[in-house]
Amino acid sequence: MNATAAEVARPAAPEAAPVLLGHHTDGSITDRITGIVLQRGRGAGFWLAIGISGAATVLFVVAIAWLFARGVGIWGINQPVSWGFAITNYVWWVAIGNSGTFISAFLLLLRQRWRTSINRFAEAMTIFAVAMAGLMPILHLGRPWFFYWLAPYPNAMNVWPQWRSPLVWDFFAIATYLIVSILFWYMGLLPDLATMRDAARRRGRQLAYGLAALGWRGDARHWHHYRSAYLLLGGVAAPLVISVHSVVAFEFSFANLPGWHSAIYAPYFIAGALFSGLAMALTITIPLRAIFGLHDFITARHLANIAKLMLACGWIITYTYVIELFTAFYGGDRYEIHTALARMGGDYAWIYWTVVACNVLVPQLIWWRAVRASPLALFAISILVNVGMWLERMMIILTGLYQDFLPSSWGNFTPTFWDWAILAGSLGAFALLFILFIRFVPALSMTELRRLNRDITQAGS
Amino acid sequence: MSGYGLLAEFDSPDALLAAVRAAREAGYRQLEAFAPFAVEGLDEALQLPRSRVPLLALLGGIAGAGGGFFLQWYSAVVDFPINSGGRPLDSWPAFVPAMVELGILGASLAAFAGMLLLNGLPRLRHPVFEAAPFARASRDRFFLCIRGADPRFDAQRTHAWLQQRAALSITVLPAEAP
Amino acid sequence: MLDLPPLIQRRDFLRLMSAALALASGGCVRRPAARIVPYAQTPSGLTPGEPQFYATALTQGGYAHGVLVRSDDGRPTKIEGNPAHPASLGATGPIEQGRILELWNPARSHAPLQQGLATTWQSFTSMLAARLAGLQSRGGAGLYLLTGATSSPTLRRQWQRIAQRYPAARWHVHEAVDRDAVRAGAMRAFGAALEPVYRFHRARIVAALDADFLAAMPGAVRHARDFARARSPEQAGARMNRLYAAECMPSVTGAAADHRLPLRTAEILELAQRLEARLAGNAADGGPPWFDALLADLAAHRGESLVVAGEAQPAEMHELACRINARLGNIGRTVDFIAPPPVAGESLAALVEAMRGGTVDTLLVLGANPAYDAPADLEFSAALGSVPLSVHCGLYVDETARLCHWHLPAAHELESWSDARAFDGTACIQQPLIAPLYGGYAVHEVLALLSGEHDATAHGLVQATWRETFGNDFETSWQQALQAGVIAGSASSAVKVALRAAAPAVARTVPRDAHDLELNFRPDPCIWDGRYADIPWLQELPRPLTQLTWDNAALLAPELAVEFDLHNEDVVELWVADRRIEAPVWIVNGHAPRAVTLYLGFGRRHAGDVGSGRGVDPYALRTSGAPWFTAGLGLRSTGTRVPLATVQHHHRMEEREPVRSGTLSRFLAQPDFAREAADRAPPPTLYPDFPYEGHAWGMTIDLAACIGCNACTIACQAENNIPTVGKDEVLRGREMHWIRVDRYEAAPQETGPHTDFQPVPCMQCEHAPCEVVCPVEASVHDAEGINVQVYNRCVGTRFCSNNCPYKVRRFNFLQYARDAPGLDAQRNPEVTVRNRGVMEKCNYCLQRIVRGRIAADRDNRRIADGEVVTACQAVCPTQAIVFGDLNDPASRVRANRELPRNYALLGELDTRPRTTYLAKITHPREPDDAA
């Protein structure tokens, strides 16, 4: 298109920005990243963050203690709404994990350069999110101390898990997901741990990082096997994340409830997971970038790319919303139709319409270049999408349950203080883990940055 | 008896690559190269064989998936057959999801363990760590080690040869501690 | 927190522990001193662990209901109906089921009290002896006895002896829910105080004029059985009966009616007068269609019709009922008149009069609680203060006990010997199943103190009564009486009646105009007049028409709610003259628009932890002049709200037709009208069916017979150790009933407001959705097709409940099952007590099936049809529930399943339920019905 004055006035497209700013050397990259952990003093901001997230974590512990003491009756769940916040939180958290894997695995396979500086903490985000997610179904059990009965092992009752139950599938999915994510993350970390070992001056740190680095020498043979193994992990993580969110979807679509029993759920949940995951990635990246001054490594291009992916997912979500309604009415099943109407017009209509506002309308702002270029705007959008996606899960669970087949059994759900305490507590614990991660582990992959820097400079020369 | 070998320091991957190629032309075979990141072309220069990590991963995946399916089939059909919702005992489609997850788990564990195994890791003590300059091997320096076990190795001549390669520093590595 | 009884106080605990020790000392068996005789049909001689059944009776308002009480190693645990007893025929209502808990209730009185302080029986007897000595000289003047209504021949005999010793002594009787108007009506009509005995199985046209004969009348259970018999589409066919009901507050009977007319209670009397006049032919035509239809039907069914009037109606109404029945030639066919089983006594009003007059020197209150349930205008409590010596003997230290100088703990009916008569006069012996748990004293033994027989035992006194009747062969007759639970041939014979000339009308409260508001009082369907307020099962049992638990409310029609802009749970102030109370509103479709109804029994001040302070006390507005309904009600919204715990929030079917119903003509034209595609041929499936070679248990529930009385719900609760959860938990929607009775209402039709009931237990689906989603195999199918829940395997994911389309699964969100000393002794030893965090549900009373199987295996044969009976089936007054083996071609359940009326609930989901329903058949008068 020909450049008019208006276009000239427009800010430069953020995705035009390079993936690495400034004239960096391997040394300067190393110093900047290791510095975050080794040199940088702990400012008031750091302690404030620790304080807030720590307090929320304490609330989490208290809520869990009370839960174990009294039973799930302290929540608002009832008959017929016997699933509530716990499962909502679960689906939400596990979905947030999705984007970490997506960024590190998919973009790795797609050889996306801009992945380099964000994959490390995206993966950390995955691990902590999946950890939170893994807790929820256990807390949700009537007898949480027997959660391991879902695992197949020879036991006194001579019983095995009931393999047809999506909950058992889920048990395996989440366990696998957590283990593979940790492997993937730790493996990517190995060379950097070696760097930390060598950069550390204090004995204790040298020892700790040295042990963690497993004696990595940067030997060409190391790199040889390492790269092939890393690529493989990326290769299995991609289908894994798809299967995990499909299984999560089965927990609903496998049931015969109107509003749950739907073939579209698996792709719906995968897209939704990526959507909310990317939103959380923005929510975390933007402040991180500001606090630790990582503008060289995390440029406008990164943020804009994440935002665009989010927009794309937003449209997939929108599509599923529409298709769900279409199938309900086109299918002509009276229960499906009632549930669809109850969603849009029932006692919980406000949830449905908030979801539509947050997940369908808000992301459209990303069409504007100015919005893409503004970290603040993107941060606000990401928060709204996070809220919207949590409410979406609430909407799916609640409206699927509160008015099902027999009108005599219809009943509403009202959360209690303890419902909210668990949600807030898990957020706090997640934040605390993340802060500690940044405090003790190189938050960006130095090896990959060096390599990226090399490629860029070579391309430049 | 010569020690572990001679460790030469270079300031760029290109210099390292050049040195490696030259060393092979000079007939050296027992070479070790160290870099802070995976340098393109280094594998070829050293003529490393194909990695066997993928094979291990494949076996791990097959073991996980196969074992997973057998576990489900055995427990549901043979060991504890029970009428659940009027479904047949061997309702195999329901066994697929867990099987897939276990397959992926097997592959991942095999890949990671295989990588460590083939790299001889973890190994916390190694002669190269004795060399002072090697601390920068994980930062911005590149090293070439010509092993003392190399038939063509000769303490003086190899040292001289390395100096011609414009190495920033050359360190004599002591023999491995028994 | 649960609002269940708080964990027992230390002192109570010690006391109860001592009681428990006493239990333990007898090997957990507290046998009554005198010999009692097991029910004939159980193996003689006690095998430990083998339950035994004893025939006895429970009374209410003086009317006996024969029951068989299950005793596990000496502990009474469950009440069943006595098939040999005319009032029961094997069934019971909800209240009888709850009374096993009354026996064990730790809140019962534990010791004699003097001025509220614990004392001894001896000190009481010596005090009384001295007192009586003083009275003797005056011929007993000043000695007053106040009891609840009783029909005990022994008590009557004892009173005669007392009257001989103290000619001037007086006996007054007080029942908050009395039947005086019925007898007064008969007196006006026939010149004798008689009571009607109805024969519903012979009546093809029944007119219930404010008469809840199916639930709230002596003999109700029997009525329900006879009524259902004459209503079975298969048995009665075209001769199926038709029920007209005119009532103010919808009742179980009104819900069963083919034509229902909501009217203010006062208007129903006018309706009856018009009816009588029209039948007599001396009145102009014209009236509502309902009226004309009834008139035509009555005229067309002389001798096989029946007009029934309710207790709440004045004597005139009952007189009219007598006259109409006589005119229609129904007397001797569908209704007989007998001498009233309860003993007549002087009124409470007369007693209060005497108390005020200062003539009452010594007052003995036996089993009555007038301080709570006396009409407000009598101001009984105030009058009681002026009595020099007042003694109360009752189960609880209740409102009256606290006002009396002395209190004696009374023995429960299951703890002492006595006798009683049923609604038809049939006599039976009440035998104790267990020695008094809390040291109570039999009423007869207390009375014996007055008659001077100090060392007489209740056992001896009752035997003495029957010696003269049984004559020389006493022992065998006595044995037979105890074994059968009835005294053969003791039913009152019908009295020959002749109409007298119409008596002059008496003044009564008539609504001033069409807009005047009327206040009605009705006994609560569960806690009656308040005497059962401390029984949690009954408190938590949904009231049939409101589905409310734990509270009463100002029940009123939607029209009235709109007029005063009221919504459910809004608190209103109600006043009649200068008496006023505040009560939350509950809107009831089909209620008479210009009236408000209050259920009695709530607002108890001293009824133990469970019963005290629940709901509002309607007695504050109830006066002796207008005990049942009064005009001139004032109503005003207070703007405050009180949460009310209902178990069902939605009462429309939403075109889903869980209850499928049709008229008789439709049924005769197309018998399988209720069947849908899924009922004709099961939907196709990829999977082969699971084979069931042995038994294949199944159940059918006949919606044409079900009257929605909720007896099944509470019977199941008693059988399966189902805990109550308390009001707060019910508010959260966590009630635990395994079989619930759903209530649906259709839009009012020309036949009046329409209500359907549907008992919903577990459907035991062959394709059980709950099982496939259980991750730990806690919900699995057994070899006979029962969907069993393995409690100790359940981890509580609640996925099964989500996936159950019938929502019959119940979850222990908290630790509901409490170890309350005393109460836990009632539990069924064959059923696990579930803990927090596990799912539970109906399993067709698996323990009963197992017992049946053991018996069958012993003499290796198949379990016979009808040998295993589920708790809900056993108790059902109308035999709507049939359980049995679907593989047995001769079984009743199989036959029912093959009826064209049979259909599966939500069958289109292909869950293959083992529990199916028989469509409801109504019989409204069609335009072309012959007049």
Short mmCIF file of N, CA and C in Angstrom, two decimals, chain C residues 299-378:
data_model
loop_
_atom_site.label_atom_id
_atom_site.label_comp_id
_atom_site.label_asym_id
_atom_site.label_seq_id
_atom_site.Cartn_x
_atom_site.Cartn_y
_atom_site.Cartn_z
N ALA C 299 -76.11 -38.42 42.47
CA ALA C 299 -77.47 -38.89 42.19
C ALA C 299 -77.44 -40.20 41.42
N ALA C 300 -76.40 -40.34 40.57
CA ALA C 300 -76.34 -41.52 39.71
C ALA C 300 -75.71 -42.71 40.42
N HIS C 301 -75.15 -42.49 41.62
CA HIS C 301 -74.45 -43.59 42.28
C HIS C 301 -74.95 -43.78 43.71
N ARG C 302 -76.24 -43.87 43.88
CA ARG C 302 -76.78 -44.10 45.21
C ARG C 302 -76.29 -45.45 45.74
N GLY C 303 -75.87 -45.46 46.97
CA GLY C 303 -75.43 -46.71 47.57
C GLY C 303 -73.98 -47.05 47.26
N GLU C 304 -73.40 -46.38 46.27
CA GLU C 304 -71.98 -46.61 46.02
C GLU C 304 -71.24 -45.27 45.88
N SER C 305 -71.76 -44.30 46.62
CA SER C 305 -71.07 -43.02 46.70
C SER C 305 -70.79 -42.74 48.17
N LEU C 306 -70.04 -41.69 48.44
CA LEU C 306 -69.67 -41.41 49.82
C LEU C 306 -69.30 -39.94 49.98
N VAL C 307 -69.89 -39.31 50.98
CA VAL C 307 -69.55 -37.93 51.29
C VAL C 307 -68.81 -37.92 52.62
N VAL C 308 -67.59 -37.38 52.61
CA VAL C 308 -66.75 -37.37 53.81
C VAL C 308 -66.48 -35.94 54.22
N ALA C 309 -66.68 -35.65 55.50
CA ALA C 309 -66.39 -34.31 56.02
C ALA C 309 -65.19 -34.39 56.96
N GLY C 310 -64.43 -33.30 57.00
CA GLY C 310 -63.21 -33.30 57.79
C GLY C 310 -63.40 -32.75 59.19
N GLU C 311 -62.45 -33.10 60.06
CA GLU C 311 -62.51 -32.66 61.46
C GLU C 311 -62.63 -31.15 61.59
N ALA C 312 -62.02 -30.45 60.62
CA ALA C 312 -61.97 -28.99 60.75
C ALA C 312 -63.34 -28.35 60.55
N GLN C 313 -64.27 -29.11 60.03
CA GLN C 313 -65.59 -28.56 59.77
C GLN C 313 -66.45 -28.65 61.03
N PRO C 314 -67.38 -27.72 61.19
CA PRO C 314 -68.24 -27.72 62.39
C PRO C 314 -69.22 -28.90 62.38
N ALA C 315 -69.86 -29.10 63.52
CA ALA C 315 -70.79 -30.22 63.68
C ALA C 315 -71.85 -30.21 62.57
N GLU C 316 -72.31 -29.04 62.20
CA GLU C 316 -73.34 -28.95 61.15
C GLU C 316 -72.91 -29.67 59.88
N MET C 317 -71.65 -29.46 59.50
CA MET C 317 -71.16 -30.09 58.28
C MET C 317 -71.25 -31.60 58.41
N HIS C 318 -70.84 -32.11 59.57
CA HIS C 318 -70.87 -33.56 59.77
C HIS C 318 -72.31 -34.06 59.79
N GLU C 319 -73.19 -33.25 60.33
CA GLU C 319 -74.61 -33.62 60.28
C GLU C 319 -75.04 -33.72 58.82
N LEU C 320 -74.67 -32.70 58.04
CA LEU C 320 -75.04 -32.72 56.61
C LEU C 320 -74.48 -33.96 55.93
N ALA C 321 -73.22 -34.28 56.24
CA ALA C 321 -72.62 -35.46 55.62
C ALA C 321 -73.46 -36.70 55.95
N CYS C 322 -73.83 -36.80 57.23
CA CYS C 322 -74.66 -37.94 57.63
C CYS C 322 -75.97 -37.95 56.83
N ARG C 323 -76.59 -36.80 56.76
CA ARG C 323 -77.90 -36.74 56.08
C ARG C 323 -77.76 -37.08 54.60
N ILE C 324 -76.72 -36.53 53.95
CA ILE C 324 -76.55 -36.79 52.52
C ILE C 324 -76.27 -38.28 52.29
N ASN C 325 -75.39 -38.84 53.12
CA ASN C 325 -75.08 -40.27 52.96
C ASN C 325 -76.33 -41.11 53.20
N ALA C 326 -77.13 -40.71 54.19
CA ALA C 326 -78.36 -41.45 54.46
C ALA C 326 -79.30 -41.33 53.26
N ARG C 327 -79.40 -40.10 52.75
CA ARG C 327 -80.31 -39.86 51.61
C ARG C 327 -79.87 -40.69 50.40
N LEU C 328 -78.58 -40.83 50.24
CA LEU C 328 -78.07 -41.57 49.07
C LEU C 328 -78.03 -43.07 49.35
N GLY C 329 -78.47 -43.48 50.54
CA GLY C 329 -78.47 -44.90 50.86
C GLY C 329 -77.07 -45.48 50.99
N ASN C 330 -76.14 -44.63 51.38
CA ASN C 330 -74.77 -45.10 51.52
C ASN C 330 -74.51 -45.76 52.87
N ILE C 331 -75.32 -45.41 53.87
CA ILE C 331 -75.09 -45.95 55.20
C ILE C 331 -75.31 -47.47 55.17
N GLY C 332 -74.34 -48.18 55.71
CA GLY C 332 -74.40 -49.64 55.67
C GLY C 332 -73.70 -50.19 54.44
N ARG C 333 -73.48 -49.32 53.46
CA ARG C 333 -72.76 -49.77 52.26
C ARG C 333 -71.34 -49.20 52.26
N THR C 334 -71.28 -47.88 52.11
CA THR C 334 -69.95 -47.26 52.05
C THR C 334 -69.56 -46.60 53.36
N VAL C 335 -70.49 -46.52 54.30
CA VAL C 335 -70.14 -45.94 55.59
C VAL C 335 -70.99 -46.60 56.68
N ASP C 336 -70.32 -46.92 57.81
CA ASP C 336 -71.03 -47.42 58.98
C ASP C 336 -70.79 -46.48 60.13
N PHE C 337 -71.65 -46.53 61.12
CA PHE C 337 -71.45 -45.71 62.30
C PHE C 337 -71.25 -46.60 63.52
N ILE C 338 -70.20 -46.27 64.30
CA ILE C 338 -69.89 -47.08 65.49
C ILE C 338 -69.71 -46.16 66.69
N ALA C 339 -69.75 -46.75 67.85
CA ALA C 339 -69.46 -45.99 69.06
C ALA C 339 -68.01 -45.54 68.99
N PRO C 340 -67.72 -44.28 69.34
CA PRO C 340 -66.36 -43.77 69.21
C PRO C 340 -65.38 -44.60 70.03
N PRO C 341 -64.30 -45.08 69.40
CA PRO C 341 -63.29 -45.84 70.16
C PRO C 341 -62.72 -45.06 71.34
N PRO C 342 -62.36 -43.78 71.18
CA PRO C 342 -61.78 -43.07 72.33
C PRO C 342 -62.78 -42.87 73.45
N VAL C 343 -62.28 -42.87 74.69
CA VAL C 343 -63.13 -42.66 75.85
C VAL C 343 -63.54 -41.20 75.91
N ALA C 344 -64.79 -40.96 76.18
CA ALA C 344 -65.24 -39.56 76.29
C ALA C 344 -64.82 -38.99 77.64
N GLY C 345 -64.44 -37.72 77.63
CA GLY C 345 -64.09 -37.06 78.89
C GLY C 345 -64.56 -35.63 78.84
N GLU C 346 -64.46 -34.94 79.98
CA GLU C 346 -64.87 -33.54 79.98
C GLU C 346 -63.83 -32.70 79.25
N SER C 347 -64.21 -31.48 78.91
CA SER C 347 -63.37 -30.68 78.02
C SER C 347 -62.29 -29.94 78.81
N LEU C 348 -61.30 -29.47 78.08
CA LEU C 348 -60.24 -28.67 78.69
C LEU C 348 -60.80 -27.35 79.19
N ALA C 349 -61.72 -26.79 78.40
CA ALA C 349 -62.32 -25.51 78.79
C ALA C 349 -62.93 -25.64 80.19
N ALA C 350 -63.66 -26.74 80.40
CA ALA C 350 -64.30 -26.94 81.71
C ALA C 350 -63.25 -27.03 82.80
N LEU C 351 -62.14 -27.68 82.49
CA LEU C 351 -61.07 -27.83 83.48
C LEU C 351 -60.52 -26.45 83.86
N VAL C 352 -60.22 -25.66 82.82
CA VAL C 352 -59.66 -24.32 83.08
C VAL C 352 -60.65 -23.51 83.92
N GLU C 353 -61.93 -23.68 83.59
CA GLU C 353 -62.98 -23.02 84.37
C GLU C 353 -62.83 -23.36 85.85
N ALA C 354 -62.70 -24.67 86.08
CA ALA C 354 -62.57 -25.15 87.46
C ALA C 354 -61.30 -24.62 88.10
N MET C 355 -60.23 -24.59 87.32
CA MET C 355 -58.96 -24.11 87.86
C MET C 355 -59.11 -22.67 88.30
N ARG C 356 -59.77 -21.89 87.47
CA ARG C 356 -59.97 -20.48 87.83
C ARG C 356 -60.86 -20.39 89.07
N GLY C 357 -61.85 -21.26 89.08
CA GLY C 357 -62.77 -21.25 90.20
C GLY C 357 -62.12 -21.73 91.49
N GLY C 358 -60.91 -22.23 91.39
CA GLY C 358 -60.20 -22.65 92.60
C GLY C 358 -60.66 -23.99 93.14
N THR C 359 -61.47 -24.69 92.37
CA THR C 359 -61.93 -25.99 92.87
C THR C 359 -60.92 -27.09 92.59
N VAL C 360 -59.90 -26.80 91.79
CA VAL C 360 -58.91 -27.83 91.47
C VAL C 360 -57.84 -27.85 92.56
N ASP C 361 -57.77 -28.96 93.27
CA ASP C 361 -56.79 -29.08 94.35
C ASP C 361 -55.56 -29.85 93.88
N THR C 362 -55.79 -30.96 93.19
CA THR C 362 -54.70 -31.80 92.70
C THR C 362 -54.97 -32.11 91.24
N LEU C 363 -54.03 -31.76 90.38
CA LEU C 363 -54.20 -31.98 88.94
C LEU C 363 -53.13 -32.92 88.42
N LEU C 364 -53.57 -34.01 87.81
CA LEU C 364 -52.63 -34.93 87.16
C LEU C 364 -52.76 -34.77 85.65
N VAL C 365 -51.66 -34.37 85.00
CA VAL C 365 -51.67 -34.25 83.54
C VAL C 365 -50.90 -35.43 82.97
N LEU C 366 -51.61 -36.31 82.27
CA LEU C 366 -50.97 -37.51 81.72
C LEU C 366 -50.86 -37.40 80.21
N GLY C 367 -49.65 -37.16 79.71
CA GLY C 367 -49.41 -37.23 78.26
C GLY C 367 -49.89 -36.04 77.47
N ALA C 368 -50.59 -35.12 78.11
CA ALA C 368 -51.05 -33.94 77.37
C ALA C 368 -50.07 -32.79 77.59
N ASN C 369 -50.11 -31.79 76.71
CA ASN C 369 -49.20 -30.65 76.82
C ASN C 369 -49.96 -29.34 76.59
N PRO C 370 -51.00 -29.11 77.41
CA PRO C 370 -51.85 -27.93 77.17
C PRO C 370 -51.12 -26.60 77.28
N ALA C 371 -50.04 -26.58 78.06
CA ALA C 371 -49.32 -25.31 78.19
C ALA C 371 -48.84 -24.84 76.84
N TYR C 372 -48.67 -25.79 75.89
CA TYR C 372 -48.26 -25.40 74.55
C TYR C 372 -49.45 -25.35 73.59
N ASP C 373 -50.30 -26.38 73.63
CA ASP C 373 -51.27 -26.50 72.53
C ASP C 373 -52.71 -26.22 72.93
N ALA C 374 -52.92 -25.61 74.10
CA ALA C 374 -54.29 -25.23 74.46
C ALA C 374 -54.66 -23.97 73.69
N PRO C 375 -55.96 -23.80 73.39
CA PRO C 375 -56.38 -22.55 72.73
C PRO C 375 -55.91 -21.34 73.53
N ALA C 376 -55.49 -20.32 72.79
CA ALA C 376 -54.86 -19.16 73.46
C ALA C 376 -55.81 -18.50 74.44
N ASP C 377 -57.11 -18.47 74.09
CA ASP C 377 -58.03 -17.69 74.93
C ASP C 377 -58.25 -18.34 76.29
N LEU C 378 -57.93 -19.64 76.41
CA LEU C 378 -58.12 -20.29 77.71
C LEU C 378 -57.06 -19.84 78.71
#
